[in-house]
Tab-separated table of C-alpha atoms in Angstrom:
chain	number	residue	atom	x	y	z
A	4	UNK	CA	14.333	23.140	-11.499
A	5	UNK	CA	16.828	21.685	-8.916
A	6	UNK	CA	20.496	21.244	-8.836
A	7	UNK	CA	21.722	18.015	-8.255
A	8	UNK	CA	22.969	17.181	-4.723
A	9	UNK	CA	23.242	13.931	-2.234
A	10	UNK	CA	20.143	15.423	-0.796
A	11	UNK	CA	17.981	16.048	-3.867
A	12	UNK	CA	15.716	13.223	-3.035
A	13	UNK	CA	14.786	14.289	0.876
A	14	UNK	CA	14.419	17.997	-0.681
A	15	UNK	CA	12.037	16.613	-3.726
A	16	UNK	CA	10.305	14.528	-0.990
A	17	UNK	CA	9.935	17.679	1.281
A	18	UNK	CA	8.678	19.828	-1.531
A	19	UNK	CA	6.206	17.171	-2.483
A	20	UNK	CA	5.032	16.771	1.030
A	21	UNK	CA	6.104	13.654	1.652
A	22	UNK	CA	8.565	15.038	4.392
A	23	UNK	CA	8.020	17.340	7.037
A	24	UNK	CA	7.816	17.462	11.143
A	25	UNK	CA	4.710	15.317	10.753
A	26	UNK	CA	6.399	12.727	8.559
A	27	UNK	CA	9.928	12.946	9.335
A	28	UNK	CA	10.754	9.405	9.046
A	29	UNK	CA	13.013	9.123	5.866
A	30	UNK	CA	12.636	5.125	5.644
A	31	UNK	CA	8.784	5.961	5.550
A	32	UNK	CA	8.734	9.018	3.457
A	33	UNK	CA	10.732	6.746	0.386
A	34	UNK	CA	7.524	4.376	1.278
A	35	UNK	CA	5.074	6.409	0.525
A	36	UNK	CA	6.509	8.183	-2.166
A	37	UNK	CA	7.175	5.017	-3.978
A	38	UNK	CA	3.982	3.316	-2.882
A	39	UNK	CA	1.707	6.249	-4.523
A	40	UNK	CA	-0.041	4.796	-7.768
A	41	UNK	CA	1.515	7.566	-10.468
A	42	UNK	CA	4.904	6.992	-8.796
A	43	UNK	CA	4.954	3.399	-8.477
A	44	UNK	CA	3.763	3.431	-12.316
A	45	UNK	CA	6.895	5.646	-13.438
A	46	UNK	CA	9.476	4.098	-11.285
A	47	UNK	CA	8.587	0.826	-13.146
A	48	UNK	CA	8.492	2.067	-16.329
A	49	UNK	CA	12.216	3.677	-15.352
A	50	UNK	CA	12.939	0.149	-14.020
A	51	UNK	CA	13.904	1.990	-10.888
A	52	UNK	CA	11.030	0.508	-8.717
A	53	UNK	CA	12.831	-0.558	-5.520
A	54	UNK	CA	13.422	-4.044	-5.115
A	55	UNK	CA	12.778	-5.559	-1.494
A	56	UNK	CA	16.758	-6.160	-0.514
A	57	UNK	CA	17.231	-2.416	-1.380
A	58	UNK	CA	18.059	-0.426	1.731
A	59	UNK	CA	16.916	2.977	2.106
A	60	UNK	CA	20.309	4.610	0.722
A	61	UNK	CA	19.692	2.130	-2.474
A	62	UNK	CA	16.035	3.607	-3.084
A	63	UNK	CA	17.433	7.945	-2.167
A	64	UNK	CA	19.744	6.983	-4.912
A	65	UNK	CA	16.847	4.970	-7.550
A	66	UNK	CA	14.735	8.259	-6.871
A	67	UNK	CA	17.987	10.477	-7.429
A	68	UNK	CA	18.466	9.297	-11.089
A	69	UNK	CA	14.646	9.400	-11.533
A	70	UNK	CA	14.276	13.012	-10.487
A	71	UNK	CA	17.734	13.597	-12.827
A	72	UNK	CA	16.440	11.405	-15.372
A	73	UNK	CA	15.460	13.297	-18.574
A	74	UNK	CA	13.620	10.167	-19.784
A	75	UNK	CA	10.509	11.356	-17.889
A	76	UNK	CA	8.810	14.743	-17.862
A	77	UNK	CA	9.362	15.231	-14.096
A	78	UNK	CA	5.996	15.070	-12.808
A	79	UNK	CA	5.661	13.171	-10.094
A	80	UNK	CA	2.252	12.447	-7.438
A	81	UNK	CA	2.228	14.675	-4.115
A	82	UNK	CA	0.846	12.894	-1.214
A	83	UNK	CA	-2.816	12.839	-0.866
A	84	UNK	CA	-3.628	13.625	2.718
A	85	UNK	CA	-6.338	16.388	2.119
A	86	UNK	CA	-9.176	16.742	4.316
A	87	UNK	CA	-11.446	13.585	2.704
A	88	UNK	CA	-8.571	10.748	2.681
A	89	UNK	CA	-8.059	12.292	6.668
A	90	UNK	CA	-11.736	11.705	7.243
A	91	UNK	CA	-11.911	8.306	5.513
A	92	UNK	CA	-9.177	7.270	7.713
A	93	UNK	CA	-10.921	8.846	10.531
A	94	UNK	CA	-14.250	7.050	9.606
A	95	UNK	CA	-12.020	3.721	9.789
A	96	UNK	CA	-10.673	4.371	13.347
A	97	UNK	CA	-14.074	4.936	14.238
A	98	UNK	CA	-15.806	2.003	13.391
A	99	UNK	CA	-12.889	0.033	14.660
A	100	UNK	CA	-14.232	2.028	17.691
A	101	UNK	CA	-10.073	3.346	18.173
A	102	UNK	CA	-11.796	7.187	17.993
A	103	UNK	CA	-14.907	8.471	19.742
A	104	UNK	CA	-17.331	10.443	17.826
A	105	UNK	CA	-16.261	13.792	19.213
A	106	UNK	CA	-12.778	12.515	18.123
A	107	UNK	CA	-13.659	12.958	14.588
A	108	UNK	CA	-11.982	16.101	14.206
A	109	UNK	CA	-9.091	15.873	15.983
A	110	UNK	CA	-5.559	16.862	14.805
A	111	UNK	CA	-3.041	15.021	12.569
A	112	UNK	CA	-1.045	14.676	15.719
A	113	UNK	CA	-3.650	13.324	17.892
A	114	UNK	CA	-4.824	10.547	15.318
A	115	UNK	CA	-1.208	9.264	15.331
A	116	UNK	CA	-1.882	6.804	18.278
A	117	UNK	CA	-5.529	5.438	17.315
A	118	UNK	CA	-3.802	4.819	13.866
A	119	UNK	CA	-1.082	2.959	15.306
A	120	UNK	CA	-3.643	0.720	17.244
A	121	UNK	CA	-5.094	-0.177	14.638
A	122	UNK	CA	-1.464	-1.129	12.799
A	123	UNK	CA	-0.766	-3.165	16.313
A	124	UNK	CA	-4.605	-4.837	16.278
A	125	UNK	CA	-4.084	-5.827	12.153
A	126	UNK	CA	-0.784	-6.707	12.593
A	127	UNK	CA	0.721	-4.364	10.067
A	128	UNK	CA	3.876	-2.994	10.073
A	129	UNK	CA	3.919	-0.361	12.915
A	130	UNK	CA	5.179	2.954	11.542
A	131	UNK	CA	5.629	6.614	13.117
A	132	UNK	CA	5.222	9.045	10.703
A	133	UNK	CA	1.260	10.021	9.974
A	134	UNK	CA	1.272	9.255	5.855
A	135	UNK	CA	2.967	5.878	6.400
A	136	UNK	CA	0.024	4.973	9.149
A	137	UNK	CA	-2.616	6.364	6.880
A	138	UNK	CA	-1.210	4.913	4.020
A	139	UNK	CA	-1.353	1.245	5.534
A	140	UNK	CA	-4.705	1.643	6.549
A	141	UNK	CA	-5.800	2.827	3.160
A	142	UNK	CA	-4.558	0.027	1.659
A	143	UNK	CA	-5.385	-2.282	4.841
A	144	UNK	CA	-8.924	-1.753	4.242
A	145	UNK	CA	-8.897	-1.786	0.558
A	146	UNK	CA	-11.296	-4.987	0.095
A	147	UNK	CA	-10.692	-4.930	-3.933
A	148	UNK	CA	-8.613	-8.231	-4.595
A	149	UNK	CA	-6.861	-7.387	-7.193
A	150	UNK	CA	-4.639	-4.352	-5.497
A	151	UNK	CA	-1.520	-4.270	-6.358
A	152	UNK	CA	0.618	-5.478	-3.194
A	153	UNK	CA	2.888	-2.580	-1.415
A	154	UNK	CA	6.610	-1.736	-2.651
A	155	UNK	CA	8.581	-3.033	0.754
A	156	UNK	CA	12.715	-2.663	1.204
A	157	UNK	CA	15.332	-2.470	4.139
A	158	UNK	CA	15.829	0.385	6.278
């Protein structure tokens, strides 16, 4: 249980892993966290799904009332960077030929700039933060026509 504070969203974020020295971009962090499928489900069933003229401070305080909201049981999706969505996004960069075999198990940190050609070479949105990146290529290469487009606002 948390106590209510103007920073209960970055600290929910941060405990959920959507926010740390790797992915310290706030703007991107509300992304992801509202972009992941079990989120993005409750935050429309809360009709507090952010609405593309939101700014960032408009979706912090959306995800404030959610996590305060005792309309929901307070479960909400971590992020999903474990070791197979980094090697699918890995196996991407590769055959985009952005990482060299012996690349394939590299760092976080040093996957950051292949994954940012390919944002630059697909013309997607160029973020800095390694879920946002990975995220967008995910979805980037996500053939299946009927996805469900991204959740998109103002910085």
């Amino acid at each position: 249980m948390l106590t209510d504070s103007k920073d209960l969203t970055m600290h929910v974020l941060r405990k959920l892993g959507y926010f740390d020295d790797l992915n310290a971009d706030e703007h991107e962090a509300l992304f992801c966290f509202t972009n992941a499928m079990g989120n993005k489900h409750t935050l429309r069933k809360m009709d507090l799904l952010p609405h593309p003229a939101d700014r960032s401070q408009d979706v912090r305080e959306k995800l404030r009332a959610a996590f305060l909201s005792h309309a929901f049981s307070g479960q909400w999706q971590v992020v999903h960077m474990d070791d197979n969505a980094i090697m699918f996004v890995q196996q991407i960069l590769w055959k985009e030929g952005l990482l060299t075999e012996s690349q394939l198990t590299c760092t976080q940190y040093e996957l950051i700039r292949p994954m940012k050609a390919y944002a630059k070479k697909y013309g997607l949105r160029l973020m800095e933060s390694f879920n946002a990146l990975a995220f967008q290529i995910q979805h980037h290469s996500n053939q299946n026509p009927d996805k469900r487009p991204m959740i998109d606002f103002e910085r």
